CSV table of C-alpha atoms in Angstrom, one decimal:
chain,number,residue,atom,x,y,z
A,243,MET,CA,96.2,-37.4,55.0
A,244,THR,CA,98.2,-34.5,56.4
A,245,ASN,CA,98.9,-33.7,59.7
A,246,ILE,CA,101.8,-31.4,60.5
A,247,LEU,CA,99.9,-28.1,62.3
A,248,PHE,CA,97.8,-31.0,64.0
A,249,GLU,CA,101.1,-32.3,65.7
A,250,ASP,CA,102.2,-29.5,66.3
A,251,ALA,CA,99.4,-28.7,68.7
A,252,LYS,CA,99.5,-32.3,70.2
A,253,PRO,CA,101.5,-30.1,73.7
A,254,VAL,CA,98.8,-27.9,73.8
A,255,ILE,CA,95.6,-29.6,74.6
A,256,LYS,CA,98.5,-32.1,76.0
A,257,LYS,CA,98.8,-29.2,78.6
A,258,ILE,CA,95.4,-28.5,79.3
A,259,LYS,CA,94.4,-32.3,79.3
A,260,GLU,CA,97.1,-32.6,82.6
A,261,GLN,CA,94.9,-30.0,84.6
A,262,GLY,CA,92.1,-32.1,84.3
A,263,PHE,CA,90.7,-30.7,82.0
A,264,GLU,CA,89.1,-31.9,78.2
A,265,ALA,CA,90.7,-30.8,74.9
A,266,TYR,CA,89.9,-31.2,71.4
A,267,PHE,CA,90.2,-29.8,68.3
A,268,VAL,CA,87.3,-29.3,66.3
A,269,GLY,CA,85.5,-28.5,62.7
A,270,GLY,CA,87.0,-26.8,59.7
A,271,SER,CA,90.1,-28.4,60.3
A,272,VAL,CA,88.3,-31.8,61.1
A,273,ARG,CA,86.1,-31.8,58.9
A,274,ASP,CA,88.8,-30.7,56.2
A,275,TYR,CA,91.8,-33.3,57.9
A,276,LEU,CA,89.0,-36.5,57.1
A,277,MET,CA,88.1,-35.5,53.1
A,278,ASP,CA,92.7,-35.6,53.0
A,279,LYS,CA,92.3,-32.2,52.2
A,280,ASP,CA,94.7,-29.3,53.3
A,281,ILE,CA,94.5,-27.8,56.7
A,282,HIS,CA,95.7,-24.5,57.1
A,283,ASP,CA,94.1,-24.0,60.6
A,284,ILE,CA,93.3,-25.8,63.3
A,285,ASP,CA,90.5,-24.5,65.9
A,286,ILE,CA,91.2,-26.5,69.6
A,287,THR,CA,87.6,-26.6,72.7
A,288,THR,CA,87.7,-26.4,75.8
A,289,SER,CA,85.9,-27.4,79.6
A,290,ALA,CA,88.9,-25.3,80.8
A,291,ARG,CA,87.9,-21.9,81.4
A,292,PRO,CA,89.3,-18.5,79.1
A,293,ASP,CA,90.5,-17.8,83.1
A,294,GLU,CA,91.8,-20.9,84.0
A,295,ILE,CA,93.3,-21.3,79.7
A,296,GLU,CA,95.0,-17.3,80.8
A,297,GLU,CA,96.3,-19.5,84.1
A,298,MET,CA,98.2,-22.8,82.0
A,299,PHE,CA,100.1,-20.2,79.4
A,300,SER,CA,102.5,-17.5,80.6
A,301,LYS,CA,102.0,-16.5,76.3
A,302,THR,CA,97.5,-15.5,76.1
A,303,ILE,CA,95.8,-13.2,74.1
A,304,PRO,CA,91.9,-12.9,75.9
A,305,ILE,CA,91.3,-11.4,71.5
A,306,GLY,CA,87.6,-13.0,72.3
A,307,LYS,CA,87.0,-13.7,76.4
A,308,GLU,CA,83.8,-12.6,76.3
A,309,HIS,CA,82.7,-15.6,74.0
A,310,GLY,CA,84.9,-17.9,75.1
A,311,THR,CA,88.2,-17.5,72.7
A,312,ILE,CA,91.4,-16.6,74.1
A,313,ASN,CA,94.3,-16.3,71.6
A,314,VAL,CA,97.6,-18.8,73.1
A,315,LEU,CA,101.3,-18.8,71.4
A,316,PHE,CA,102.7,-22.0,72.1
A,317,HIS,CA,106.2,-22.6,70.9
A,318,ASN,CA,106.4,-20.1,68.6
A,319,LYS,CA,102.9,-20.2,66.7
A,320,SER,CA,99.7,-19.2,68.2
A,321,TYR,CA,96.1,-21.2,69.0
A,322,GLU,CA,93.0,-21.0,69.3
A,323,ILE,CA,91.8,-22.1,72.7
A,324,THR,CA,87.3,-21.6,72.8
A,325,THR,CA,85.5,-22.4,75.9
A,326,PHE,CA,82.9,-25.3,75.5
A,327,ARG,CA,79.7,-22.7,75.3
A,328,THR,CA,76.3,-22.4,74.2
A,329,GLU,CA,74.3,-20.0,73.7
A,330,GLY,CA,71.4,-17.9,74.9
A,331,GLU,CA,68.3,-16.3,72.8
A,332,TYR,CA,69.5,-15.5,68.7
A,333,ILE,CA,68.5,-11.6,67.8
A,334,ASN,CA,67.1,-11.0,64.9
A,335,HIS,CA,68.6,-13.9,63.1
A,336,ARG,CA,72.4,-13.8,63.5
A,337,LYS,CA,73.5,-12.8,67.1
A,338,PRO,CA,73.0,-14.4,70.9
A,339,ASN,CA,72.4,-12.5,73.3
A,340,ASP,CA,73.9,-14.9,75.8
A,341,VAL,CA,76.7,-16.7,75.9
A,342,ILE,CA,77.0,-19.8,78.6
A,343,PHE,CA,80.5,-22.1,79.2
A,344,VAL,CA,79.1,-24.6,79.6
A,345,ARG,CA,82.0,-28.7,81.2
A,346,ASP,CA,80.5,-30.5,78.2
A,347,LEU,CA,81.7,-31.0,74.6
A,348,TYR,CA,78.0,-32.4,73.1
A,349,GLU,CA,76.8,-29.7,73.9
A,350,ASP,CA,78.9,-27.0,73.1
A,351,VAL,CA,79.6,-29.2,69.2
A,352,LYS,CA,75.0,-29.7,68.9
A,353,ARG,CA,74.6,-25.5,68.5
A,354,ARG,CA,77.4,-25.3,65.3
A,355,ASP,CA,76.2,-25.1,62.3
A,356,PHE,CA,76.7,-28.5,59.8
A,357,THR,CA,77.3,-32.0,60.9
A,358,ILE,CA,80.4,-32.2,58.8
A,359,ASN,CA,81.7,-28.8,61.3
A,360,ALA,CA,80.5,-30.8,64.4
A,361,ILE,CA,83.3,-33.9,64.6
A,362,ALA,CA,85.6,-33.0,67.2
A,363,MET,CA,88.8,-35.4,67.4
A,364,ASP,CA,90.9,-35.9,70.6
A,365,GLU,CA,95.2,-35.6,70.2
A,366,SER,CA,94.9,-39.4,69.0
A,367,TYR,CA,92.9,-38.5,65.4
A,368,ASN,CA,89.6,-40.2,68.0
A,369,ILE,CA,86.7,-39.6,66.4
A,370,ILE,CA,84.0,-37.6,68.8
A,371,ASP,CA,81.0,-37.7,66.7
A,372,TYR,CA,77.5,-36.9,67.5
A,373,PHE,CA,75.6,-36.4,64.6
A,374,ASN,CA,77.3,-38.5,61.9
A,375,GLY,CA,79.7,-35.8,60.6
A,376,LYS,CA,81.4,-37.9,59.1
A,377,ASP,CA,78.4,-40.2,57.6
A,378,ASP,CA,77.5,-37.1,55.6
A,379,ILE,CA,81.1,-36.5,54.4
A,380,ASP,CA,81.4,-40.1,53.6
A,381,ALA,CA,77.9,-39.0,51.7
A,382,HIS,CA,79.1,-35.1,50.4
A,383,ASN,CA,75.5,-34.1,51.9
A,384,ILE,CA,75.1,-31.0,54.2
A,385,LYS,CA,72.9,-30.9,57.0
A,386,THR,CA,72.6,-28.9,59.7
A,387,VAL,CA,73.3,-29.6,63.6
A,388,GLY,CA,68.7,-30.6,64.3
A,389,ASN,CA,66.2,-29.1,63.1
A,390,ALA,CA,67.1,-26.5,60.3
A,391,VAL,CA,64.9,-23.9,60.5
A,392,GLU,CA,65.8,-23.2,63.9
A,393,ARG,CA,69.6,-23.6,62.9
A,394,PHE,CA,68.8,-20.7,60.7
A,395,GLU,CA,66.3,-18.7,62.3
A,396,GLU,CA,69.2,-19.4,64.9
A,397,ASP,CA,71.9,-17.4,62.4
A,398,ALA,CA,70.8,-16.6,59.5
A,399,LEU,CA,73.7,-16.2,57.6
A,400,ARG,CA,74.2,-20.5,58.2
A,401,ILE,CA,71.6,-20.4,55.6
A,402,ILE,CA,74.8,-18.5,52.6
A,403,ARG,CA,77.7,-21.0,54.8
A,404,GLY,CA,75.8,-23.9,54.1
A,405,LEU,CA,75.3,-23.1,50.1
A,406,ARG,CA,80.0,-21.6,50.6
A,407,PHE,CA,80.2,-25.2,51.4
A,408,GLN,CA,77.6,-26.7,48.4
A,409,SER,CA,79.7,-24.6,46.1
A,410,GLN,CA,83.2,-25.3,47.8
A,411,LEU,CA,83.4,-29.3,48.8
A,412,ALA,CA,80.6,-29.8,45.3
A,413,PHE,CA,78.3,-31.1,48.4
A,414,THR,CA,74.8,-32.1,48.6
A,415,LEU,CA,72.4,-30.0,50.3
A,416,ASP,CA,70.0,-32.1,52.2
A,417,ASN,CA,66.2,-32.1,51.9
A,418,GLU,CA,64.9,-30.9,55.3
A,419,THR,CA,67.8,-28.3,54.8
A,420,PHE,CA,67.4,-27.2,51.3
A,421,ASP,CA,63.6,-26.8,53.3
A,422,GLY,CA,64.8,-24.9,56.1
A,423,MET,CA,66.5,-21.9,54.1
A,424,LEU,CA,64.1,-21.9,51.9
A,425,GLN,CA,61.3,-20.9,55.2
A,426,GLN,CA,64.1,-18.5,56.4
A,427,ILE,CA,66.1,-16.8,54.2
A,428,GLN,CA,64.6,-13.8,53.9
A,429,ASN,CA,65.8,-12.9,57.6
A,430,ILE,CA,69.1,-12.9,55.4
A,431,GLU,CA,68.5,-8.3,55.3
A,432,TYR,CA,69.2,-8.6,59.1
A,433,LEU,CA,72.5,-9.7,58.5
A,434,SER,CA,75.6,-6.9,58.0
A,435,ILE,CA,76.6,-7.0,54.8
A,436,GLU,CA,80.4,-7.9,56.0
A,437,ARG,CA,79.4,-10.5,57.1
A,438,ILE,CA,77.5,-11.7,53.9
A,439,ILE,CA,80.2,-10.9,51.4
A,440,VAL,CA,82.9,-12.7,53.5
A,441,GLU,CA,81.7,-15.8,52.8
A,442,PHE,CA,80.4,-14.9,49.4
A,443,LYS,CA,83.4,-14.1,47.6
A,444,LYS,CA,84.4,-17.5,49.3
A,445,LEU,CA,81.2,-19.0,47.2
A,446,ILE,CA,81.7,-17.1,44.1
A,447,THR,CA,85.0,-19.4,43.8
A,448,GLY,CA,84.0,-22.2,44.3
A,449,LYS,CA,84.5,-25.6,41.9
A,450,ASN,CA,80.8,-26.2,43.0
A,451,VAL,CA,79.9,-22.9,42.2
A,452,ALA,CA,77.2,-23.3,39.2
A,453,VAL,CA,74.9,-25.3,41.3
A,454,SER,CA,75.2,-22.7,43.9
A,455,PHE,CA,74.7,-19.6,42.0
A,456,LYS,CA,71.9,-21.8,40.8
A,457,ASN,CA,69.9,-22.3,44.7
A,458,LEU,CA,70.7,-17.9,45.6
A,459,LEU,CA,68.4,-17.4,42.7
A,460,THR,CA,65.7,-20.5,44.0
A,461,LEU,CA,65.2,-18.8,47.5
A,462,ASN,CA,66.1,-15.6,46.0
A,463,ALA,CA,68.5,-14.6,48.2
A,464,PHE,CA,69.7,-12.2,45.4
A,465,ALA,CA,66.1,-10.1,47.2
A,466,TYR,CA,67.6,-9.4,50.7
A,467,ILE,CA,70.9,-8.5,50.7
A,468,PRO,CA,71.9,-4.9,50.0
A,469,PHE,CA,73.6,-4.1,46.2
A,470,PHE,CA,72.1,-6.7,45.0
A,471,SER,CA,68.3,-6.4,45.2
A,472,HIS,CA,68.7,-3.5,43.1
A,473,TYR,CA,69.2,-5.8,40.5
A,474,ASP,CA,67.0,-9.1,38.7
A,475,MET,CA,69.9,-12.0,39.3
A,476,ARG,CA,67.9,-14.1,36.6
A,477,HIS,CA,69.8,-12.8,34.0
A,478,ILE,CA,73.4,-13.8,35.7
A,479,ILE,CA,74.5,-16.9,34.7
A,480,ILE,CA,77.6,-18.4,36.9
A,481,LYS,CA,78.3,-21.2,35.1
A,482,GLU,CA,82.2,-21.8,36.1
A,483,PRO,CA,83.9,-19.4,39.4
A,484,LEU,CA,85.4,-16.7,39.0
A,485,PRO,CA,87.0,-13.6,41.3
A,486,PHE,CA,84.3,-11.8,43.7
A,487,ASN,CA,85.3,-8.5,41.9
A,488,LEU,CA,85.2,-9.3,38.2
A,489,PHE,CA,81.6,-10.6,38.7
A,490,ILE,CA,80.6,-7.6,40.4
A,491,ALA,CA,81.8,-6.0,37.8
A,492,LEU,CA,80.3,-8.8,35.1
A,493,ILE,CA,76.7,-7.9,36.9
A,494,GLN,CA,77.1,-4.1,36.1
A,495,SER,CA,78.9,-4.2,32.3
A,496,LYS,CA,75.1,-6.5,31.2
A,497,LEU,CA,72.6,-4.8,33.7
A,498,SER,CA,74.1,-0.7,33.5
A,499,ASN,CA,70.9,0.9,33.6
A,500,VAL,CA,70.6,-0.1,36.8
A,501,ASN,CA,72.4,2.2,39.0
A,502,ALA,CA,73.3,0.1,42.4
A,503,GLN,CA,76.2,2.0,44.3
A,504,LEU,CA,79.1,0.1,45.5
A,505,ALA,CA,79.9,1.9,48.6
A,506,GLN,CA,76.0,0.0,49.8
A,507,LEU,CA,78.3,-4.1,49.2
A,508,LYS,CA,81.2,-1.7,52.4
A,509,ILE,CA,83.8,-3.5,51.0
A,510,SER,CA,87.3,-1.7,50.0
A,511,ASN,CA,88.6,1.0,48.0
A,512,ASN,CA,91.0,-2.0,46.8
A,513,ASP,CA,88.1,-4.1,46.0
A,514,LYS,CA,85.7,-0.8,44.7
A,515,LYS,CA,88.4,1.0,42.2
A,516,GLU,CA,89.4,-2.3,40.9
A,517,ILE,CA,85.4,-3.2,40.1
A,518,GLN,CA,85.7,0.1,38.3
A,519,THR,CA,88.0,-0.8,35.3
A,520,PHE,CA,87.4,-4.3,35.2
A,521,THR,CA,83.8,-2.7,33.8
A,522,GLN,CA,85.2,0.1,32.2
A,523,LEU,CA,87.5,-2.7,30.2
A,524,LEU,CA,84.8,-4.4,29.3
A,525,THR,CA,82.8,-1.8,27.9
A,526,VAL,CA,85.6,-0.6,26.2
A,527,LEU,CA,86.9,-3.4,25.3
A,528,GLN,CA,83.0,-3.8,23.6
A,529,THR,CA,84.2,-1.3,21.2
A,530,ILE,CA,87.7,-2.9,20.1
A,531,ASN,CA,88.6,-4.5,17.0
A,532,THR,CA,91.6,-3.7,15.4
A,533,LYS,CA,95.5,-4.8,16.9
A,534,GLN,CA,95.8,-0.8,17.1
A,535,GLU,CA,92.8,-0.4,20.1
A,536,LEU,CA,93.5,-2.9,21.4
A,537,LYS,CA,97.4,-1.4,21.8
A,538,LEU,CA,95.8,2.3,24.4
A,539,THR,CA,93.2,-0.4,26.3
A,540,ILE,CA,96.1,-2.5,27.3
A,541,TYR,CA,98.4,1.1,28.0
A,542,ASP,CA,95.1,2.2,29.6
A,543,TYR,CA,94.1,-1.0,31.8
A,544,GLY,CA,96.5,-3.6,32.1
A,545,LEU,CA,98.2,-5.8,31.3
A,546,GLN,CA,96.9,-8.2,33.8
A,547,HIS,CA,93.4,-7.3,34.4
A,548,ASN,CA,92.9,-7.9,30.5
A,549,LEU,CA,94.4,-11.1,31.2
A,550,THR,CA,92.1,-12.2,33.9
A,551,ILE,CA,88.7,-10.9,31.6
A,552,LEU,CA,89.3,-13.5,28.7
A,553,SER,CA,90.3,-16.6,30.8
A,554,TYR,CA,87.0,-16.1,31.6
A,555,SER,CA,85.6,-15.1,28.4
A,556,GLN,CA,83.4,-17.9,28.1
A,557,THR,CA,81.2,-16.8,31.3
A,558,PHE,CA,80.9,-13.1,29.0
A,559,LYS,CA,80.0,-14.7,26.6
A,560,GLN,CA,77.2,-15.8,27.7
A,561,ASN,CA,76.3,-13.2,29.8
A,562,ASP,CA,75.6,-12.0,26.1
A,563,ILE,CA,78.5,-9.6,27.2
A,564,ALA,CA,80.7,-9.1,23.6
A,565,LEU,CA,84.5,-9.6,23.5
A,566,PRO,CA,87.2,-9.0,20.9
A,567,SER,CA,87.9,-11.6,18.1
A,568,PRO,CA,90.0,-14.0,19.3
A,569,LEU,CA,92.1,-13.0,16.4
A,570,ILE,CA,93.2,-10.6,18.3
A,571,TYR,CA,92.5,-10.9,22.0
A,572,ASN,CA,93.9,-14.1,23.1
A,573,GLU,CA,97.1,-14.1,25.6
A,574,GLN,CA,100.1,-14.4,23.0
A,575,LEU,CA,98.8,-11.5,21.7
A,576,LEU,CA,98.1,-9.4,24.1
A,577,ARG,CA,101.8,-10.1,26.2
A,578,GLN,CA,103.6,-8.9,22.4
A,579,ILE,CA,101.9,-5.9,22.8
A,580,ALA,CA,103.2,-5.0,26.3
A,581,GLN,CA,106.2,-6.1,25.9
A,582,GLU,CA,107.0,-4.1,22.8
A,583,MET,CA,104.2,-1.1,24.5
A,584,PRO,CA,107.1,2.1,24.2
A,585,ILE,CA,106.2,3.5,27.8
A,586,LYS,CA,104.2,1.7,30.1
A,587,ASN,CA,102.3,5.0,32.3
A,588,ARG,CA,102.4,8.5,32.1
A,589,GLN,CA,105.3,9.1,34.2
A,590,GLU,CA,107.9,7.3,31.5
A,591,LEU,CA,107.1,9.7,28.8
A,592,ASP,CA,110.0,12.2,28.1
A,593,ILE,CA,108.2,15.4,28.4
A,594,THR,CA,105.7,16.9,31.2
A,595,GLY,CA,103.0,19.8,31.6
A,596,LYS,CA,106.2,22.6,32.4
A,597,ASP,CA,108.0,21.8,30.1
A,598,LEU,CA,104.4,22.2,28.1
A,599,ILE,CA,104.5,25.1,29.5
A,600,ASP,CA,108.2,26.8,28.6
A,601,TYR,CA,107.9,25.7,25.7
A,602,LEU,CA,104.9,27.2,24.3
A,603,GLU,CA,105.1,29.9,26.8
A,604,GLN,CA,101.0,29.8,28.1
A,605,ARG,CA,99.8,29.4,31.5
A,606,SER,CA,98.6,26.2,33.4
A,607,GLY,CA,95.3,25.7,32.6
A,608,PRO,CA,93.0,21.8,31.3
A,609,TRP,CA,94.7,21.9,28.3
A,610,ILE,CA,97.8,20.6,30.3
A,611,LYS,CA,96.5,17.2,30.9
A,612,ASP,CA,95.0,17.2,27.5
A,613,ALA,CA,97.6,17.9,25.6
A,614,LEU,CA,100.4,15.3,27.8
A,615,ARG,CA,96.6,12.2,27.0
A,616,ASN,CA,97.4,13.6,23.0
A,617,ILE,CA,100.6,12.4,23.3
A,618,GLU,CA,100.4,9.3,25.7
A,619,ILE,CA,98.8,8.0,22.8
A,620,ALA,CA,100.3,9.6,19.7
A,621,VAL,CA,103.6,7.8,21.6
A,622,ILE,CA,101.2,4.2,22.1
A,623,ASP,CA,99.9,4.7,18.6
A,624,GLY,CA,103.1,4.7,16.8
A,625,ASN,CA,103.5,7.8,15.4
A,626,LEU,CA,105.8,9.7,18.4
A,627,THR,CA,109.5,8.7,19.3
A,628,ASN,CA,109.6,9.3,23.2
A,629,TYR,CA,111.9,11.6,22.6
A,630,LYS,CA,111.3,15.1,23.4
A,631,PRO,CA,112.8,17.6,20.4
A,632,LYS,CA,110.4,15.1,18.8
A,633,ILE,CA,107.5,15.9,20.9
A,634,LEU,CA,107.5,19.0,21.1
A,635,GLU,CA,108.3,19.1,17.6
A,636,TRP,CA,104.7,17.9,17.2
A,637,VAL,CA,103.2,19.7,20.1
A,638,LYS,CA,103.8,22.3,18.0
A,639,GLU,CA,101.0,21.1,15.1
A,640,HIS,CA,98.8,18.8,17.2
A,641,VAL,CA,98.1,20.4,20.8
A,642,LYS,CA,95.9,23.2,19.9
A,643,ILE,CA,94.7,26.2,23.4
């Protein structure tokens, strides 16, 4: 088992304990350690209050002090340390209206979502497991801490998180936990789309996504999520993990008669741009029949986007989205075409709009964009050499204003 991060953090826990407080590793890092998985970050929970943590360590950042979390900088590393706490009544199935700091570890872990995330571990690797989370890990079982209906009523995001863990870990959902999801699924409509998307991006790339996606459909979860609620997601087939942006493009391509707005997902502009590129590319690819036609497609949309779509060709086939024949749409040929491309972008053309204006003695206008596009196509198709004198000769015969 990998324990480097725990070893590095031992002095932090020891320093807290020297002041008379309890401190433990908790949550996902402990779960992943017990599963012999790579650990990327650790969380520490303690009986010390935020003010007491700030007094102990010289370099701290109060990133979530009102909720009990202090970021401690220790030996050039950063650690999130959170005080044992319980939570007041939840508002709109999203967040508690109050946080109460306590001194008891049990009170802290019993508020957590799933037993596999409610395991604590001390600096000597002794496990404190009040809710048999280790047994559930061994049994590959996802089960809520306490009553499932209550846990999901408190925070409906736990439903999506449970399905995300099922997808990532290839665990089975406990029957009572799944029944609780069914009873509370409508409450995900109260969640912010941003919180849902964070979980969904992990879910859709999980190795067990086929099962989790089927459960999303069984729960009718998409009906309560912006953007997705416009689509009949029963028509979408997902049997392998795939990137989130490609998943959205697949939906838009297969159910193209629906005009849902990407803005509803509140994702980054870069994500929206990539989704639009994938969607347009999928449309173009359904018209490609020759290597010659493929050249311009690779030029316009890039090698990497084409390779990404190619690597998920089985998913597109299952969703009745046609790709070009494997005789021309294969990795070897895609890379060969990209390698032999005479230009990579318009900036590499040996001519500019100003050159055209001067040569043709015309005023600037929309014709320039059209002319440059026609020159691009001729160069990519191999019908024109990317050399200014040759281009100007070609322009004289082929560009109409």
